[in-house]
Short mmCIF file of C-alpha atoms in Angstrom, two decimals:
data_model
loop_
_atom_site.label_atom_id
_atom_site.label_comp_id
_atom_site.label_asym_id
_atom_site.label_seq_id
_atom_site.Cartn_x
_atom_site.Cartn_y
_atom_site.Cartn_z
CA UNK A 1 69.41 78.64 66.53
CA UNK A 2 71.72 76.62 64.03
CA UNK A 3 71.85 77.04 60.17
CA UNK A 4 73.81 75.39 57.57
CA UNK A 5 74.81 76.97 54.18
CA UNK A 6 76.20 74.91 51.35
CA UNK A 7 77.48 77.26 49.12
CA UNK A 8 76.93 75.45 45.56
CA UNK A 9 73.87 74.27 44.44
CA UNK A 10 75.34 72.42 41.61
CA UNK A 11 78.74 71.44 41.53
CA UNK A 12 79.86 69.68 37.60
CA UNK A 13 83.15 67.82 37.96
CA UNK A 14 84.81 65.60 35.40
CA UNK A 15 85.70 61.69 36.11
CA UNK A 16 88.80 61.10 38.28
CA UNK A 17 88.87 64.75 39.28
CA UNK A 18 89.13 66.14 42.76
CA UNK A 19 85.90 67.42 44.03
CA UNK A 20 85.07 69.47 47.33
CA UNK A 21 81.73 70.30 48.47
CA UNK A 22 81.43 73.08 50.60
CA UNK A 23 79.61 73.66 54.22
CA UNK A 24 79.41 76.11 56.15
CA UNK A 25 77.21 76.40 59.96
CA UNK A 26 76.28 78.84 62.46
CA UNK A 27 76.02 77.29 66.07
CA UNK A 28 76.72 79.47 69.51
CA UNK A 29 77.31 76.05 70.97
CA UNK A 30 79.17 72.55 70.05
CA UNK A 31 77.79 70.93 66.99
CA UNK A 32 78.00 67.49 65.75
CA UNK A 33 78.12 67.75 61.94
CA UNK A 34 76.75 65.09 59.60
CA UNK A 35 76.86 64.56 55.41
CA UNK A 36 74.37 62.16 53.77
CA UNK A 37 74.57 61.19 49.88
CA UNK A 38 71.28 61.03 48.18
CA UNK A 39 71.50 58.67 44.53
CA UNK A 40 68.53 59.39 42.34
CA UNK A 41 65.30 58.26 43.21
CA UNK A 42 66.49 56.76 47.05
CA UNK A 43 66.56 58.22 50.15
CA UNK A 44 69.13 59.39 52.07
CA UNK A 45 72.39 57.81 53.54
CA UNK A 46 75.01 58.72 56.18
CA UNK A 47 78.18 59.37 54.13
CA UNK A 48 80.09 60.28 57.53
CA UNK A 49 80.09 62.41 60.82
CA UNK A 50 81.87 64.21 63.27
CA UNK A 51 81.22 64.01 66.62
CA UNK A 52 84.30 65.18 68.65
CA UNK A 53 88.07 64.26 68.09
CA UNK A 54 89.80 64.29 64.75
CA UNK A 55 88.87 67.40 62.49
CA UNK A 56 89.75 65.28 59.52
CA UNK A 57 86.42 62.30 59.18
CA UNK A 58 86.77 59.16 56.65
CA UNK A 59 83.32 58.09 55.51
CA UNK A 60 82.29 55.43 52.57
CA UNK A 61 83.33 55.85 48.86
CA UNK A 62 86.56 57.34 49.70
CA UNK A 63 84.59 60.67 50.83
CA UNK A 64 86.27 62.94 53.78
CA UNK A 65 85.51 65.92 55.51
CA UNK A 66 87.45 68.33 57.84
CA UNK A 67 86.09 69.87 60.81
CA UNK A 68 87.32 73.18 61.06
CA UNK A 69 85.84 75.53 63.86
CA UNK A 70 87.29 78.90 63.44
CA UNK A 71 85.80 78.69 60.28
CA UNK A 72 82.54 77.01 61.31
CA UNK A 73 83.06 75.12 58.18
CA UNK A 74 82.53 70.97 57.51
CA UNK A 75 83.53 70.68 53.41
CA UNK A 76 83.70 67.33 52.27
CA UNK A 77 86.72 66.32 49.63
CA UNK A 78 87.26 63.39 47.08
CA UNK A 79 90.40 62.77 45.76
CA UNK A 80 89.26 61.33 42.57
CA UNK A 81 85.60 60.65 41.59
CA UNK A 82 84.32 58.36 39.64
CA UNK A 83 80.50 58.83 37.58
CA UNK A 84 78.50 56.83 40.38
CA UNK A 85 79.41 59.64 42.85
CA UNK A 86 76.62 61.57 40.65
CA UNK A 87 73.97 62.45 43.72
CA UNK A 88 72.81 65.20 45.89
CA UNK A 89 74.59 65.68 49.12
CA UNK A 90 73.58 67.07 51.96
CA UNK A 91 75.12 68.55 55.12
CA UNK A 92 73.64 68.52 58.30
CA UNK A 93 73.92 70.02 61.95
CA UNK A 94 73.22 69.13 65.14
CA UNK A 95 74.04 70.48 68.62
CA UNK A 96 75.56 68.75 71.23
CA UNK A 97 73.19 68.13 73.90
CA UNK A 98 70.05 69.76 72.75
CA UNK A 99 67.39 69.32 70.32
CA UNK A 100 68.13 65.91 68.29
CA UNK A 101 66.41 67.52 65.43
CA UNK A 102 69.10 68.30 62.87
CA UNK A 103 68.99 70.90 60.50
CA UNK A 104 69.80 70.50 56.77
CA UNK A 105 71.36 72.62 54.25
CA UNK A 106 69.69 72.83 50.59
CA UNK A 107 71.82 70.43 49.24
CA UNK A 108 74.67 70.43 46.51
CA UNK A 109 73.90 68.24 43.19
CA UNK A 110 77.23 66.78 42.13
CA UNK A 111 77.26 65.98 38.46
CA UNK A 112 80.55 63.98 37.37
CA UNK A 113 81.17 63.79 33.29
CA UNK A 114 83.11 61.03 31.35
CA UNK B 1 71.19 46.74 59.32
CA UNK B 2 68.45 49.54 60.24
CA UNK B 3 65.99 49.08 57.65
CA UNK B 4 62.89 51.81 57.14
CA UNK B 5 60.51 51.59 54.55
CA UNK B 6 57.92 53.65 53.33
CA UNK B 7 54.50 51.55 52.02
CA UNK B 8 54.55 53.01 48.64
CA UNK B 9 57.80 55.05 46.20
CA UNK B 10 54.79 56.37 44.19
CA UNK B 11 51.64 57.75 44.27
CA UNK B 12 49.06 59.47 42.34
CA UNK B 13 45.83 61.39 44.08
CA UNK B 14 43.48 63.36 43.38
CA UNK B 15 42.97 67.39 45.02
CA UNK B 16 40.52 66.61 47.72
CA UNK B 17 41.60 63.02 48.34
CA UNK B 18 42.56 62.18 51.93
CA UNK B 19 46.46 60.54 51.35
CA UNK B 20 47.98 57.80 53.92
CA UNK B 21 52.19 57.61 54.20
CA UNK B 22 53.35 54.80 56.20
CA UNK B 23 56.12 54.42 57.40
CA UNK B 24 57.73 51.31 59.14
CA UNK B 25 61.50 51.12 61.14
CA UNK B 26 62.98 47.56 62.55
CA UNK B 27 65.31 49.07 65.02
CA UNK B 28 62.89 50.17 68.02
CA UNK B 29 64.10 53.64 67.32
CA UNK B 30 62.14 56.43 69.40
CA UNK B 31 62.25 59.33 67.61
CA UNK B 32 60.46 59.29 63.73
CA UNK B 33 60.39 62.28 61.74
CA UNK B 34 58.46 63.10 57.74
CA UNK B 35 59.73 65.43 55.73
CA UNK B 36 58.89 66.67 52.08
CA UNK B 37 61.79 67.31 49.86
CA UNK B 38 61.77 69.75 46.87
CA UNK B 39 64.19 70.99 44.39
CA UNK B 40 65.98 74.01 45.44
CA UNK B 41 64.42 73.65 49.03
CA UNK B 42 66.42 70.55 50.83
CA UNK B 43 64.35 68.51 53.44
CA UNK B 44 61.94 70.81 55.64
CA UNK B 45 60.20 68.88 58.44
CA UNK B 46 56.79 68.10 58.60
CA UNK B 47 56.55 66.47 62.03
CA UNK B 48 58.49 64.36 64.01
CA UNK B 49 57.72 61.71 67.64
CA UNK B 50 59.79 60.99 69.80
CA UNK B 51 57.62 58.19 71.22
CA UNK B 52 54.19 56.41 70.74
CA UNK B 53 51.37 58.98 70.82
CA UNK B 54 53.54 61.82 71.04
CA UNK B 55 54.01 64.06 68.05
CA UNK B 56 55.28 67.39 67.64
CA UNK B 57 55.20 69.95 64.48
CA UNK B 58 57.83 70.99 62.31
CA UNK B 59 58.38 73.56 60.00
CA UNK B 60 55.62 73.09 57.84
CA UNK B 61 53.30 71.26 59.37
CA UNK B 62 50.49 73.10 57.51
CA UNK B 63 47.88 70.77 55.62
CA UNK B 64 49.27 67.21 57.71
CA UNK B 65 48.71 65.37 60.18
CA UNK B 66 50.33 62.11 61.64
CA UNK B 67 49.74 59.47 63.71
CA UNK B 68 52.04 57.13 66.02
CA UNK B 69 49.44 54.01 67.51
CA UNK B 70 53.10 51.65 67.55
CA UNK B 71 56.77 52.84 68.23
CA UNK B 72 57.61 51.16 64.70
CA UNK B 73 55.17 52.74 62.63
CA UNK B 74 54.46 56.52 61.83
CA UNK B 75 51.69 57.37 59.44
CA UNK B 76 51.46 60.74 57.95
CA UNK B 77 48.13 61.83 56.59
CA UNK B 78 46.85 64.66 53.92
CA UNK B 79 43.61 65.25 55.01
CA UNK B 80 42.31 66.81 51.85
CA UNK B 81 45.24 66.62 49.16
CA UNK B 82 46.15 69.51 46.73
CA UNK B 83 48.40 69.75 44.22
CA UNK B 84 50.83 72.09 45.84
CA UNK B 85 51.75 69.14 48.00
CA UNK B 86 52.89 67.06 45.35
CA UNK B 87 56.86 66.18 46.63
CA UNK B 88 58.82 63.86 47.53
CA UNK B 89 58.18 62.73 51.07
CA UNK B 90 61.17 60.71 53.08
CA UNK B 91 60.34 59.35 56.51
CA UNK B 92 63.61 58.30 59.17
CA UNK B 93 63.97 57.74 62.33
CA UNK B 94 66.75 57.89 64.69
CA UNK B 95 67.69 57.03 68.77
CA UNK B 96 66.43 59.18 71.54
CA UNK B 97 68.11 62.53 72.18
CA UNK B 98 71.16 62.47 74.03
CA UNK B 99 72.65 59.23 72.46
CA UNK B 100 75.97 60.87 70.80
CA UNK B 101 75.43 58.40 67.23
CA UNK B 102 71.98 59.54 66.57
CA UNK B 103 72.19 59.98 62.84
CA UNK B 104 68.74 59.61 61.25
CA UNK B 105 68.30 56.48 59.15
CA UNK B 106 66.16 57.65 55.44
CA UNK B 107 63.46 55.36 54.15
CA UNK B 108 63.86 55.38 50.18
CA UNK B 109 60.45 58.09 49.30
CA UNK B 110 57.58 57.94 48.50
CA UNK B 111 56.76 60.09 45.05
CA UNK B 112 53.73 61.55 45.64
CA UNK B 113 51.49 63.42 42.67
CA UNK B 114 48.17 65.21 43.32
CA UNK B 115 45.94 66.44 40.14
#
């Protein structure tokens, strides 16, 4: 069975700061790995994903993740955010050729200040 | 652009009502899934389909039901509402397993208070 752990519920991050969001996943077999962005009071949207190739993903908004597999970890990274990156984001997990029912972690509430 | 909507973003009942959530996709995806969303608690799944009258449970499936009559529309249903089921409740949908860009595609919520 796969899990996902994010490892901050909350994460509070001033403007034009770097920010990374931490993931970790447990998986006996390959995984594709997925983050959505959640902005208050609208569903959910695919921020990026990796499905095989480059460890390091570029999604929207200047977002990134790196895939690293020795450390079962996915941890997404901004360079510099700005206040409208303030949103719940979520990590999810998927293997590779089984169930397509992902499974998500808890979620981590980014907060950015002025 | 995949576009899924959800009939209603809120939605106040009352214990003992029976609740309809529709949901609608554009994309002639197979699979649909509900979940209910609570802080602390991420996204646990409800149910899910992965095609017209079939339906399969989730986590917490406990209290629902749902119902798939068309591939583009998945209804789920609170037979008797009560108030520990008020939540958020997002509805997506996504291709059939095996396609390697299956991401699920979120509906924006529907807000749903019981008293």
């Amino acid at each position: 069975a796969q899990s996902v752990t994010q490892l901050d519920s909350q994460v509070p991050v001033f403007e034009e700061a770097p920010v990374e969001l931490r993931c970790n996943y447990s998986s006996s077999v390959s995984v594709y790995l997925f983050w959505y962005v959640q902005y208050p009071n609208q569903g959910l949207q695919l921020l990026l994903k990796y499905l095989s190739g480059s460890t390091l993903v570029k999604g929207i908004n200047g977002f990134e993740a790196e895939f690293n597999k020795s450390q079962t970890s996915f941890h997404l990274r901004k360079p510099s955010v700005h206040i409208s990156d303030t949103a719940e984001y979520f990590c999810a997990v998927r293997t590779s050729g089984g169930s397509y029912i992902p499974t998500f972690g808890r979620g981590t509430s980014l907060i950015v200040h002025p | 652009d995949v576009k899924v909507t959800q009939s209603s973003r809120y939605l106040v009942k009352r214990t003992g009502e029976k609740v309809f959530l529709e949901c609608v996709q554009d994309m002639d995806h197979e699979n649909m899934f509900w979940y209910r969303q609570d802080p602390g608690l991420g996204l646990r799944l409800i149910y899910f389909s992965y095609d017209v009258k079939m339906k399969e449970k989730g986590d917490i499936p406990e209290g629902y039901s749902v119902s798939r009559e068309k591939k583009e529309r998945f209804s789920l249903i609170l037979e008797s509402a009560s108030t520990n089921q008020t939540s958020m409740y997002l509805c997506a949908s996504s291709l059939i397993a095996g396609g390697r860009y299956n991401e699920q595609f979120f509906g924006p919520g529907t807000r749903l208070t019981v008293l």
